[in-house]
PDB file of C-alpha atoms in Angstrom:
ATOM      1  CA  UNK A   1       6.515  -5.531  16.181  1.00  0.00           C
ATOM      2  CA  UNK A   2       4.292  -5.016  13.167  1.00  0.00           C
ATOM      3  CA  UNK A   3       5.721  -3.474   9.923  1.00  0.00           C
ATOM      4  CA  UNK A   4       2.555  -1.931   8.172  1.00  0.00           C
ATOM      5  CA  UNK A   5       4.307  -0.084   5.339  1.00  0.00           C
ATOM      6  CA  UNK A   6       7.269  -0.188   2.953  1.00  0.00           C
ATOM      7  CA  UNK A   7       8.585   2.075   0.020  1.00  0.00           C
ATOM      8  CA  UNK A   8      11.558   1.866  -2.283  1.00  0.00           C
ATOM      9  CA  UNK A   9      13.813   4.871  -2.818  1.00  0.00           C
ATOM     10  CA  UNK A  10      13.479   6.587  -6.378  1.00  0.00           C
ATOM     11  CA  UNK A  11      16.876   5.027  -7.298  1.00  0.00           C
ATOM     12  CA  UNK A  12      15.663   1.614  -6.152  1.00  0.00           C
ATOM     13  CA  UNK A  13      18.794   0.964  -4.053  1.00  0.00           C
ATOM     14  CA  UNK A  14      17.209   1.465  -0.666  1.00  0.00           C
ATOM     15  CA  UNK A  15      13.995   0.341   1.140  1.00  0.00           C
ATOM     16  CA  UNK A  16      12.095   2.279   3.897  1.00  0.00           C
ATOM     17  CA  UNK A  17       9.972   0.447   6.423  1.00  0.00           C
ATOM     18  CA  UNK A  18       7.542   1.775   8.961  1.00  0.00           C
ATOM     19  CA  UNK A  19       6.351  -0.046  11.953  1.00  0.00           C
ATOM     20  CA  UNK A  20       3.637   0.097  14.720  1.00  0.00           C
ATOM     21  CA  UNK A  21       5.970   2.138  17.128  1.00  0.00           C
ATOM     22  CA  UNK A  22       6.234   5.213  14.713  1.00  0.00           C
ATOM     23  CA  UNK A  23       9.746   4.240  13.616  1.00  0.00           C
ATOM     24  CA  UNK A  24      11.274   4.087  10.051  1.00  0.00           C
ATOM     25  CA  UNK A  25      14.230   1.998   9.220  1.00  0.00           C
ATOM     26  CA  UNK A  26      16.317   2.408   5.927  1.00  0.00           C
ATOM     27  CA  UNK A  27      17.886  -0.546   4.396  1.00  0.00           C
ATOM     28  CA  UNK A  28      20.581  -0.735   1.744  1.00  0.00           C
ATOM     29  CA  UNK A  29      19.548  -3.243  -0.913  1.00  0.00           C
ATOM     30  CA  UNK A  30      23.065  -2.935  -2.515  1.00  0.00           C
ATOM     31  CA  UNK A  31      24.613  -4.292   0.761  1.00  0.00           C
ATOM     32  CA  UNK A  32      21.969  -7.016   1.373  1.00  0.00           C
ATOM     33  CA  UNK A  33      21.977  -8.344  -2.192  1.00  0.00           C
ATOM     34  CA  UNK A  34      25.776  -8.352  -2.671  1.00  0.00           C
ATOM     35  CA  UNK A  35      27.686 -11.524  -2.953  1.00  0.00           C
ATOM     36  CA  UNK A  36      29.629 -10.974   0.175  1.00  0.00           C
ATOM     37  CA  UNK A  37      26.645  -9.918   2.303  1.00  0.00           C
ATOM     38  CA  UNK A  38      26.805 -10.581   6.043  1.00  0.00           C
ATOM     39  CA  UNK A  39      24.120 -10.543   8.837  1.00  0.00           C
ATOM     40  CA  UNK A  40      24.897  -6.910   9.311  1.00  0.00           C
ATOM     41  CA  UNK A  41      24.089  -6.123   5.549  1.00  0.00           C
ATOM     42  CA  UNK A  42      20.496  -7.133   6.432  1.00  0.00           C
ATOM     43  CA  UNK A  43      20.033  -4.601   9.259  1.00  0.00           C
ATOM     44  CA  UNK A  44      19.041  -0.936   8.668  1.00  0.00           C
ATOM     45  CA  UNK A  45      21.676   1.679   7.877  1.00  0.00           C
ATOM     46  CA  UNK A  46      19.466   4.089  10.150  1.00  0.00           C
ATOM     47  CA  UNK A  47      16.429   3.795  12.108  1.00  0.00           C
ATOM     48  CA  UNK A  48      14.633   6.849  13.697  1.00  0.00           C
ATOM     49  CA  UNK A  49      11.318   7.890  15.353  1.00  0.00           C
ATOM     50  CA  UNK A  50       9.095   9.614  12.842  1.00  0.00           C
ATOM     51  CA  UNK A  51       5.620   9.573  14.326  1.00  0.00           C
ATOM     52  CA  UNK A  52       4.049   9.024  17.681  1.00  0.00           C
ATOM     53  CA  UNK A  53       1.667   6.287  16.432  1.00  0.00           C
ATOM     54  CA  UNK A  54       1.892   3.448  13.704  1.00  0.00           C
ATOM     55  CA  UNK A  55       3.024   4.404  10.318  1.00  0.00           C
ATOM     56  CA  UNK A  56       0.364   3.013   8.083  1.00  0.00           C
ATOM     57  CA  UNK A  57       1.611   4.336   4.769  1.00  0.00           C
ATOM     58  CA  UNK A  58       5.056   5.091   3.059  1.00  0.00           C
ATOM     59  CA  UNK A  59       5.382   6.598  -0.258  1.00  0.00           C
ATOM     60  CA  UNK A  60       8.260   7.906  -2.421  1.00  0.00           C
ATOM     61  CA  UNK A  61       8.302  10.819  -4.699  1.00  0.00           C
ATOM     62  CA  UNK A  62      11.239  11.675  -7.037  1.00  0.00           C
ATOM     63  CA  UNK A  63      13.104  13.025  -4.069  1.00  0.00           C
ATOM     64  CA  UNK A  64      11.305  12.507  -0.946  1.00  0.00           C
ATOM     65  CA  UNK A  65       9.950   9.679   1.533  1.00  0.00           C
ATOM     66  CA  UNK A  66       6.357  10.583   2.645  1.00  0.00           C
ATOM     67  CA  UNK A  67       5.153   8.870   5.875  1.00  0.00           C
ATOM     68  CA  UNK A  68       1.798   8.951   7.359  1.00  0.00           C
ATOM     69  CA  UNK A  69      -0.283   7.491  10.379  1.00  0.00           C
ATOM     70  CA  UNK A  70      -1.651   9.512  13.082  1.00  0.00           C
ATOM     71  CA  UNK A  71      -3.310  12.194  11.173  1.00  0.00           C
ATOM     72  CA  UNK A  72      -0.340  13.825   9.569  1.00  0.00           C
ATOM     73  CA  UNK A  73       2.060  13.470   6.791  1.00  0.00           C
ATOM     74  CA  UNK A  74       5.832  13.999   7.253  1.00  0.00           C
ATOM     75  CA  UNK A  75       8.354  14.318   4.413  1.00  0.00           C
ATOM     76  CA  UNK A  76      11.950  13.353   4.421  1.00  0.00           C
ATOM     77  CA  UNK A  77      14.681  13.871   1.757  1.00  0.00           C
ATOM     78  CA  UNK A  78      16.009  10.607   0.393  1.00  0.00           C
ATOM     79  CA  UNK A  79      19.250  12.315  -0.322  1.00  0.00           C
ATOM     80  CA  UNK A  80      19.655  12.913   3.417  1.00  0.00           C
ATOM     81  CA  UNK A  81      18.228   9.673   4.630  1.00  0.00           C
ATOM     82  CA  UNK A  82      20.833   7.600   2.794  1.00  0.00           C
ATOM     83  CA  UNK A  83      23.440   9.624   4.556  1.00  0.00           C
ATOM     84  CA  UNK A  84      21.579   8.901   7.819  1.00  0.00           C
ATOM     85  CA  UNK A  85      20.146  12.390   8.248  1.00  0.00           C
ATOM     86  CA  UNK A  86      16.709  12.058   9.898  1.00  0.00           C
ATOM     87  CA  UNK A  87      15.201  15.480   9.885  1.00  0.00           C
ATOM     88  CA  UNK A  88      11.745  15.976   8.519  1.00  0.00           C
ATOM     89  CA  UNK A  89      11.585  18.721   5.820  1.00  0.00           C
ATOM     90  CA  UNK A  90       7.808  19.351   6.221  1.00  0.00           C
ATOM     91  CA  UNK A  91       4.888  18.127   8.093  1.00  0.00           C
ATOM     92  CA  UNK A  92       1.285  18.711   7.149  1.00  0.00           C
ATOM     93  CA  UNK A  93      -2.202  17.529   8.164  1.00  0.00           C
ATOM     94  CA  UNK A  94      -5.570  17.592   6.354  1.00  0.00           C
ATOM     95  CA  UNK A  95      -8.299  20.179   7.493  1.00  0.00           C
ATOM     96  CA  UNK A  96     -10.239  17.745   9.637  1.00  0.00           C
ATOM     97  CA  UNK A  97     -13.736  18.738  10.598  1.00  0.00           C
ATOM     98  CA  UNK A  98     -12.813  19.046  14.341  1.00  0.00           C
ATOM     99  CA  UNK A  99      -9.673  20.100  16.019  1.00  0.00           C
ATOM    100  CA  UNK A 100     -10.000  17.328  18.639  1.00  0.00           C
ATOM    101  CA  UNK A 101     -10.068  14.721  15.810  1.00  0.00           C
ATOM    102  CA  UNK A 102      -6.702  13.147  14.605  1.00  0.00           C
ATOM    103  CA  UNK A 103      -8.042  10.418  12.373  1.00  0.00           C
ATOM    104  CA  UNK A 104      -5.275   8.077  11.054  1.00  0.00           C
ATOM    105  CA  UNK A 105      -4.207   8.314   7.380  1.00  0.00           C
ATOM    106  CA  UNK A 106      -4.372   4.795   6.087  1.00  0.00           C
ATOM    107  CA  UNK A 107      -3.188   5.155   2.489  1.00  0.00           C
ATOM    108  CA  UNK A 108      -1.512   7.610   0.343  1.00  0.00           C
ATOM    109  CA  UNK A 109      -1.371   7.912  -3.507  1.00  0.00           C
ATOM    110  CA  UNK A 110       0.438  10.102  -5.857  1.00  0.00           C
ATOM    111  CA  UNK A 111      -1.334  11.556  -8.901  1.00  0.00           C
ATOM    112  CA  UNK A 112       1.644  12.324 -11.177  1.00  0.00           C
ATOM    113  CA  UNK A 113      -0.656  14.212 -13.672  1.00  0.00           C
ATOM    114  CA  UNK A 114      -1.018  17.193 -11.317  1.00  0.00           C
ATOM    115  CA  UNK A 115       1.562  16.624  -8.515  1.00  0.00           C
ATOM    116  CA  UNK A 116      -1.146  16.012  -5.898  1.00  0.00           C
ATOM    117  CA  UNK A 117      -1.217  13.607  -2.997  1.00  0.00           C
ATOM    118  CA  UNK A 118      -4.387  11.769  -1.903  1.00  0.00           C
ATOM    119  CA  UNK A 119      -4.907  10.752   1.557  1.00  0.00           C
ATOM    120  CA  UNK A 120      -7.347   7.952   2.575  1.00  0.00           C
ATOM    121  CA  UNK A 121      -8.430   8.785   6.162  1.00  0.00           C
ATOM    122  CA  UNK A 122     -10.126   7.675   9.232  1.00  0.00           C
ATOM    123  CA  UNK A 123     -12.633  10.516   8.994  1.00  0.00           C
ATOM    124  CA  UNK A 124     -14.286   8.569   6.045  1.00  0.00           C
ATOM    125  CA  UNK A 125     -12.868  11.183   3.562  1.00  0.00           C
ATOM    126  CA  UNK A 126     -10.007  11.352   0.884  1.00  0.00           C
ATOM    127  CA  UNK A 127      -8.223  14.614   1.213  1.00  0.00           C
ATOM    128  CA  UNK A 128      -6.249  16.022  -1.772  1.00  0.00           C
ATOM    129  CA  UNK A 129      -3.078  17.993  -1.209  1.00  0.00           C
ATOM    130  CA  UNK A 130      -0.935  20.037  -3.719  1.00  0.00           C
ATOM    131  CA  UNK A 131       2.631  18.753  -2.959  1.00  0.00           C
ATOM    132  CA  UNK A 132       4.378  21.828  -4.285  1.00  0.00           C
ATOM    133  CA  UNK A 133       2.356  24.361  -2.174  1.00  0.00           C
ATOM    134  CA  UNK A 134       1.232  22.104   0.678  1.00  0.00           C
ATOM    135  CA  UNK A 135      -2.209  23.419   0.240  1.00  0.00           C
ATOM    136  CA  UNK A 136      -5.288  21.203   0.517  1.00  0.00           C
ATOM    137  CA  UNK A 137      -7.339  21.698  -2.682  1.00  0.00           C
ATOM    138  CA  UNK A 138     -10.075  19.233  -2.308  1.00  0.00           C
ATOM    139  CA  UNK A 139     -11.898  16.506  -0.436  1.00  0.00           C
ATOM    140  CA  UNK A 140     -13.744  13.417  -1.814  1.00  0.00           C
ATOM    141  CA  UNK A 141     -16.731  12.628   0.445  1.00  0.00           C
ATOM    142  CA  UNK A 142     -19.004   9.647   0.239  1.00  0.00           C
ATOM    143  CA  UNK A 143     -17.666   6.774   2.335  1.00  0.00           C
ATOM    144  CA  UNK A 144     -19.745   6.001   5.494  1.00  0.00           C
ATOM    145  CA  UNK A 145     -16.903   4.721   7.423  1.00  0.00           C
ATOM    146  CA  UNK A 146     -13.112   5.018   7.263  1.00  0.00           C
ATOM    147  CA  UNK A 147     -10.951   4.661   4.092  1.00  0.00           C
ATOM    148  CA  UNK A 148      -8.633   1.767   3.981  1.00  0.00           C
ATOM    149  CA  UNK A 149      -7.043   1.852   0.488  1.00  0.00           C
ATOM    150  CA  UNK A 150      -6.543   3.885  -2.754  1.00  0.00           C
ATOM    151  CA  UNK A 151      -5.727   3.085  -6.273  1.00  0.00           C
ATOM    152  CA  UNK A 152      -5.173   5.217  -9.371  1.00  0.00           C
ATOM    153  CA  UNK A 153      -6.904   4.389 -12.707  1.00  0.00           C
ATOM    154  CA  UNK A 154      -4.347   6.688 -14.531  1.00  0.00           C
ATOM    155  CA  UNK A 155      -6.012   6.059 -18.055  1.00  0.00           C
ATOM    156  CA  UNK A 156      -9.354   7.403 -17.057  1.00  0.00           C
ATOM    157  CA  UNK A 157      -8.106  10.160 -14.639  1.00  0.00           C
ATOM    158  CA  UNK A 158      -9.825   8.401 -11.863  1.00  0.00           C
ATOM    159  CA  UNK A 159      -9.147   7.316  -8.271  1.00  0.00           C
ATOM    160  CA  UNK A 160     -10.659   4.287  -6.574  1.00  0.00           C
ATOM    161  CA  UNK A 161     -11.115   4.039  -2.777  1.00  0.00           C
ATOM    162  CA  UNK A 162     -12.034   1.038  -0.585  1.00  0.00           C
ATOM    163  CA  UNK A 163     -13.580   1.589   2.807  1.00  0.00           C
ATOM    164  CA  UNK A 164     -14.694  -0.221   5.922  1.00  0.00           C
ATOM    165  CA  UNK A 165     -18.360   0.550   4.700  1.00  0.00           C
ATOM    166  CA  UNK A 166     -17.810  -2.085   2.043  1.00  0.00           C
ATOM    167  CA  UNK A 167     -17.925   0.128  -0.936  1.00  0.00           C
ATOM    168  CA  UNK A 168     -15.472   0.789  -3.721  1.00  0.00           C
ATOM    169  CA  UNK A 169     -15.803   4.187  -4.869  1.00  0.00           C
ATOM    170  CA  UNK A 170     -14.596   5.550  -8.178  1.00  0.00           C
ATOM    171  CA  UNK A 171     -13.879   9.351  -8.434  1.00  0.00           C
ATOM    172  CA  UNK A 172     -13.296  11.779 -11.349  1.00  0.00           C
ATOM    173  CA  UNK A 173     -10.097  13.542 -10.236  1.00  0.00           C
ATOM    174  CA  UNK A 174     -10.738  16.579 -12.466  1.00  0.00           C
ATOM    175  CA  UNK A 175     -14.278  17.303 -10.981  1.00  0.00           C
ATOM    176  CA  UNK A 176     -13.688  15.610  -7.630  1.00  0.00           C
ATOM    177  CA  UNK A 177     -17.059  14.047  -8.153  1.00  0.00           C
ATOM    178  CA  UNK A 178     -18.238  10.426  -7.567  1.00  0.00           C
ATOM    179  CA  UNK A 179     -18.443   8.385 -10.819  1.00  0.00           C
ATOM    180  CA  UNK A 180     -19.751   5.097  -9.195  1.00  0.00           C
ATOM    181  CA  UNK A 181     -20.077   3.108  -6.033  1.00  0.00           C
ATOM    182  CA  UNK A 182     -19.666  -0.647  -6.090  1.00  0.00           C
ATOM    183  CA  UNK A 183     -20.839  -2.395  -2.948  1.00  0.00           C
ATOM    184  CA  UNK A 184     -18.797  -5.573  -3.368  1.00  0.00           C
ATOM    185  CA  UNK A 185     -20.506  -7.374  -0.335  1.00  0.00           C
ATOM    186  CA  UNK A 186     -23.905  -7.192  -2.012  1.00  0.00           C
ATOM    187  CA  UNK A 187     -22.713  -9.539  -4.840  1.00  0.00           C
ATOM    188  CA  UNK A 188     -23.455 -13.096  -3.642  1.00  0.00           C
ATOM    189  CA  UNK A 189     -20.434 -14.648  -5.350  1.00  0.00           C
ATOM    190  CA  UNK A 190     -17.957 -12.139  -3.407  1.00  0.00           C
ATOM    191  CA  UNK A 191     -19.867 -11.897   0.035  1.00  0.00           C
ATOM    192  CA  UNK A 192     -18.475 -13.563   2.903  1.00  0.00           C
ATOM    193  CA  UNK A 193     -20.421 -12.212   5.890  1.00  0.00           C
ATOM    194  CA  UNK A 194     -18.429 -14.304   8.422  1.00  0.00           C
ATOM    195  CA  UNK A 195     -15.351 -11.942   7.596  1.00  0.00           C
ATOM    196  CA  UNK A 196     -17.259  -8.628   7.229  1.00  0.00           C
ATOM    197  CA  UNK A 197     -17.817  -6.237   4.314  1.00  0.00           C
ATOM    198  CA  UNK A 198     -14.754  -3.939   4.552  1.00  0.00           C
ATOM    199  CA  UNK A 199     -12.406  -3.474   1.517  1.00  0.00           C
ATOM    200  CA  UNK A 200      -8.729  -3.552   2.534  1.00  0.00           C
ATOM    201  CA  UNK A 201      -6.977  -3.958  -1.018  1.00  0.00           C
ATOM    202  CA  UNK A 202      -7.386  -2.451  -4.259  1.00  0.00           C
ATOM    203  CA  UNK A 203      -5.435  -2.589  -7.569  1.00  0.00           C
ATOM    204  CA  UNK A 204      -6.093  -1.466 -11.186  1.00  0.00           C
ATOM    205  CA  UNK A 205      -4.916  -2.226 -14.606  1.00  0.00           C
ATOM    206  CA  UNK A 206      -6.581  -0.258 -17.271  1.00  0.00           C
ATOM    207  CA  UNK A 207     -10.191  -1.523 -17.244  1.00  0.00           C
ATOM    208  CA  UNK A 208      -9.682  -4.006 -14.551  1.00  0.00           C
ATOM    209  CA  UNK A 209      -9.929  -3.767 -10.849  1.00  0.00           C
ATOM    210  CA  UNK A 210      -8.752  -6.135  -8.201  1.00  0.00           C
ATOM    211  CA  UNK A 211     -10.384  -5.859  -4.643  1.00  0.00           C
ATOM    212  CA  UNK A 212     -10.671  -7.904  -1.550  1.00  0.00           C
ATOM    213  CA  UNK A 213     -10.859  -7.826   2.341  1.00  0.00           C
ATOM    214  CA  UNK A 214     -14.016  -9.241   4.026  1.00  0.00           C
ATOM    215  CA  UNK A 215     -15.348 -10.261   0.654  1.00  0.00           C
ATOM    216  CA  UNK A 216     -13.395 -12.782  -1.436  1.00  0.00           C
ATOM    217  CA  UNK A 217     -10.664 -11.283  -3.492  1.00  0.00           C
ATOM    218  CA  UNK A 218     -12.150 -10.674  -7.026  1.00  0.00           C
ATOM    219  CA  UNK A 219     -11.264  -9.319 -10.483  1.00  0.00           C
ATOM    220  CA  UNK A 220     -13.828  -6.808 -11.950  1.00  0.00           C
ATOM    221  CA  UNK A 221     -14.360  -5.424 -15.359  1.00  0.00           C
ATOM    222  CA  UNK A 222     -14.901  -1.688 -14.728  1.00  0.00           C
ATOM    223  CA  UNK A 223     -16.764  -0.832 -17.905  1.00  0.00           C
ATOM    224  CA  UNK A 224     -19.390  -3.510 -17.364  1.00  0.00           C
ATOM    225  CA  UNK A 225     -19.095  -3.377 -13.431  1.00  0.00           C
ATOM    226  CA  UNK A 226     -19.084  -7.195 -13.085  1.00  0.00           C
ATOM    227  CA  UNK A 227     -16.883  -9.532 -11.098  1.00  0.00           C
ATOM    228  CA  UNK A 228     -15.270 -11.899 -13.692  1.00  0.00           C
ATOM    229  CA  UNK A 229     -13.140 -13.900 -11.355  1.00  0.00           C
ATOM    230  CA  UNK A 230     -13.468 -14.945  -7.734  1.00  0.00           C
ATOM    231  CA  UNK A 231     -10.060 -16.149  -6.240  1.00  0.00           C
ATOM    232  CA  UNK A 232     -10.325 -19.004  -3.782  1.00  0.00           C
ATOM    233  CA  UNK A 233      -7.657 -17.653  -1.586  1.00  0.00           C
ATOM    234  CA  UNK A 234      -8.370 -18.335   2.269  1.00  0.00           C
ATOM    235  CA  UNK A 235      -8.667 -15.491   4.674  1.00  0.00           C
ATOM    236  CA  UNK A 236      -8.817 -11.820   4.125  1.00  0.00           C
ATOM    237  CA  UNK A 237      -6.390 -10.296   1.688  1.00  0.00           C
ATOM    238  CA  UNK A 238      -4.844  -6.749   2.702  1.00  0.00           C
ATOM    239  CA  UNK A 239      -2.644  -6.118  -0.359  1.00  0.00           C
ATOM    240  CA  UNK A 240      -2.662  -7.284  -3.940  1.00  0.00           C
ATOM    241  CA  UNK A 241      -0.934  -6.307  -7.205  1.00  0.00           C
ATOM    242  CA  UNK A 242      -0.921  -7.093 -10.930  1.00  0.00           C
ATOM    243  CA  UNK A 243       2.432  -8.720 -12.002  1.00  0.00           C
ATOM    244  CA  UNK A 244       2.868  -9.807 -15.653  1.00  0.00           C
ATOM    245  CA  UNK A 245       0.141 -12.423 -16.190  1.00  0.00           C
ATOM    246  CA  UNK A 246      -0.389 -13.111 -12.424  1.00  0.00           C
ATOM    247  CA  UNK A 247      -1.883 -11.514  -9.323  1.00  0.00           C
ATOM    248  CA  UNK A 248       0.200 -11.460  -6.110  1.00  0.00           C
ATOM    249  CA  UNK A 249      -1.526 -11.076  -2.825  1.00  0.00           C
ATOM    250  CA  UNK A 250      -1.042 -11.063   0.777  1.00  0.00           C
ATOM    251  CA  UNK A 251      -3.321 -11.282   3.911  1.00  0.00           C
ATOM    252  CA  UNK A 252      -3.873 -12.924   7.356  1.00  0.00           C
ATOM    253  CA  UNK A 253      -1.779 -15.969   6.689  1.00  0.00           C
ATOM    254  CA  UNK A 254       1.950 -16.422   6.246  1.00  0.00           C
ATOM    255  CA  UNK A 255       1.897 -16.805   2.488  1.00  0.00           C
ATOM    256  CA  UNK A 256       2.287 -14.813  -0.825  1.00  0.00           C
ATOM    257  CA  UNK A 257      -0.484 -16.107  -3.072  1.00  0.00           C
ATOM    258  CA  UNK A 258       0.313 -16.326  -6.831  1.00  0.00           C
ATOM    259  CA  UNK A 259      -3.104 -16.401  -8.837  1.00  0.00           C
ATOM    260  CA  UNK A 260      -3.746 -16.666 -12.323  1.00  0.00           C
ATOM    261  CA  UNK A 261      -6.259 -14.283 -13.896  1.00  0.00           C
ATOM    262  CA  UNK A 262      -8.794 -17.150 -14.423  1.00  0.00           C
ATOM    263  CA  UNK A 263      -8.746 -17.805 -10.605  1.00  0.00           C
ATOM    264  CA  UNK A 264      -6.445 -20.643 -10.345  1.00  0.00           C
ATOM    265  CA  UNK A 265      -3.870 -20.500  -7.446  1.00  0.00           C
ATOM    266  CA  UNK A 266      -0.491 -21.352  -9.049  1.00  0.00           C
ATOM    267  CA  UNK A 267       1.535 -21.208  -5.760  1.00  0.00           C
ATOM    268  CA  UNK A 268       1.387 -20.099  -2.126  1.00  0.00           C
ATOM    269  CA  UNK A 269       4.895 -19.121  -1.056  1.00  0.00           C
ATOM    270  CA  UNK A 270       5.743 -19.345   2.629  1.00  0.00           C
ATOM    271  CA  UNK A 271       6.731 -16.127   4.576  1.00  0.00           C
ATOM    272  CA  UNK A 272       8.227 -15.455   7.877  1.00  0.00           C
ATOM    273  CA  UNK A 273       5.559 -13.099   9.510  1.00  0.00           C
ATOM    274  CA  UNK A 274       2.383 -14.852  10.696  1.00  0.00           C
ATOM    275  CA  UNK A 275       0.338 -11.996   9.301  1.00  0.00           C
ATOM    276  CA  UNK A 276       1.226  -9.931   6.305  1.00  0.00           C
ATOM    277  CA  UNK A 277       0.513  -6.148   5.747  1.00  0.00           C
ATOM    278  CA  UNK A 278       2.778  -4.911   2.963  1.00  0.00           C
ATOM    279  CA  UNK A 279       3.750  -6.145  -0.404  1.00  0.00           C
ATOM    280  CA  UNK A 280       6.051  -4.086  -2.405  1.00  0.00           C
ATOM    281  CA  UNK A 281       7.745  -4.666  -5.943  1.00  0.00           C
ATOM    282  CA  UNK A 282      10.871  -2.613  -6.615  1.00  0.00           C
ATOM    283  CA  UNK A 283      10.481  -1.499 -10.202  1.00  0.00           C
ATOM    284  CA  UNK A 284      12.954   1.356  -9.828  1.00  0.00           C
ATOM    285  CA  UNK A 285      16.231  -0.378 -10.387  1.00  0.00           C
ATOM    286  CA  UNK A 286      16.602  -3.566 -12.584  1.00  0.00           C
ATOM    287  CA  UNK A 287      19.597  -4.875 -10.659  1.00  0.00           C
ATOM    288  CA  UNK A 288      17.710  -4.572  -7.442  1.00  0.00           C
ATOM    289  CA  UNK A 289      14.412  -5.925  -8.699  1.00  0.00           C
ATOM    290  CA  UNK A 290      12.991  -7.540  -5.597  1.00  0.00           C
ATOM    291  CA  UNK A 291       9.621  -8.237  -3.995  1.00  0.00           C
ATOM    292  CA  UNK A 292       9.569  -7.241  -0.236  1.00  0.00           C
ATOM    293  CA  UNK A 293       6.947  -8.521   2.158  1.00  0.00           C
ATOM    294  CA  UNK A 294       6.270  -7.450   5.716  1.00  0.00           C
ATOM    295  CA  UNK A 295       3.763  -8.061   8.449  1.00  0.00           C
ATOM    296  CA  UNK A 296       3.558  -8.968  12.196  1.00  0.00           C
ATOM    297  CA  UNK A 297       7.256  -9.426  12.656  1.00  0.00           C
ATOM    298  CA  UNK A 298      10.493  -7.487  12.769  1.00  0.00           C
ATOM    299  CA  UNK A 299      11.645  -9.410   9.722  1.00  0.00           C
ATOM    300  CA  UNK A 300      10.892  -8.277   6.068  1.00  0.00           C
ATOM    301  CA  UNK A 301      11.129 -11.173   3.579  1.00  0.00           C
ATOM    302  CA  UNK A 302      12.870 -10.399   0.299  1.00  0.00           C
ATOM    303  CA  UNK A 303      12.339 -12.433  -2.852  1.00  0.00           C
ATOM    304  CA  UNK A 304      14.750 -12.275  -5.735  1.00  0.00           C
ATOM    305  CA  UNK A 305      13.082 -15.105  -7.535  1.00  0.00           C
ATOM    306  CA  UNK A 306       9.383 -14.774  -6.562  1.00  0.00           C
ATOM    307  CA  UNK A 307       8.992 -18.558  -6.042  1.00  0.00           C
ATOM    308  CA  UNK A 308      10.976 -18.555  -2.684  1.00  0.00           C
ATOM    309  CA  UNK A 309      12.304 -16.238   0.119  1.00  0.00           C
ATOM    310  CA  UNK A 310      15.880 -15.378  -0.695  1.00  0.00           C
ATOM    311  CA  UNK A 311      16.637 -13.774   2.810  1.00  0.00           C
ATOM    312  CA  UNK A 312      15.171 -11.673   5.500  1.00  0.00           C
ATOM    313  CA  UNK A 313      15.930  -7.990   6.436  1.00  0.00           C
ATOM    314  CA  UNK A 314      15.733  -7.353  10.200  1.00  0.00           C
ATOM    315  CA  UNK A 315      14.251  -4.134  11.587  1.00  0.00           C
ATOM    316  CA  UNK A 316      15.975  -4.666  15.022  1.00  0.00           C
TER     317      UNK A 316
END
């Protein structure tokens, strides 16, 4: 089993996880974190089949859990999921260029300013859907290969996308136009031809961007479009995030790397899965503030103190 995606509920008391079999499991963090937790507390309160193929992305809105993978997005009401109700409330798919094509949806991103959902897809495009009406209102075209990851640069009204073509593209969300394309693999300090040029992780913090994949994980100043720090993290990074004065990242080794902004690796924390795909921080509930890490295993590692694994949730 591989668990590709995770999302915390809006209240922060539950965690959803999606696997390569198209199944979603819902876990109660209250039960798993309680003083009298048993092995049973670390198992799902409900598991159900959501898609025919792998679930590459999960995302929570104020009321719903959105899941995507094999070309379509489905929505589930959190209020029903926590009562073990598993009926999708809607299902939608982008207007792909051919009816035979069902490209995977690798990444989803919510733009809270206008209530739109951005989908990074295997048809090389980013499709924009209005969540309220379900209508697709735009498409960002420019990548030459499929889109892996998306990040929002809220302060500038921009979206960043990373693709198999090795480019990070910056888009103006008001005009749906390309602002800039950064071909990370063409910068000698970032290039690692032995791994390829694909970009698989992106994160933003105001004028700063973090990206990685085939090229080394690097920190960029977006105004000057220059890489300021190259992180000596081994392997290819699949997900990364800014956390206080640190950068947390995961990839094709069983460790969460804690990096300082100057490039120093402060710690590498061991995890259960040999390969890691999803790194999620629960910021929705202070009393259930945990870091959850999943990958090529049925176990999801949970960190209460980020220096060591507290326990593992079990999908099966």
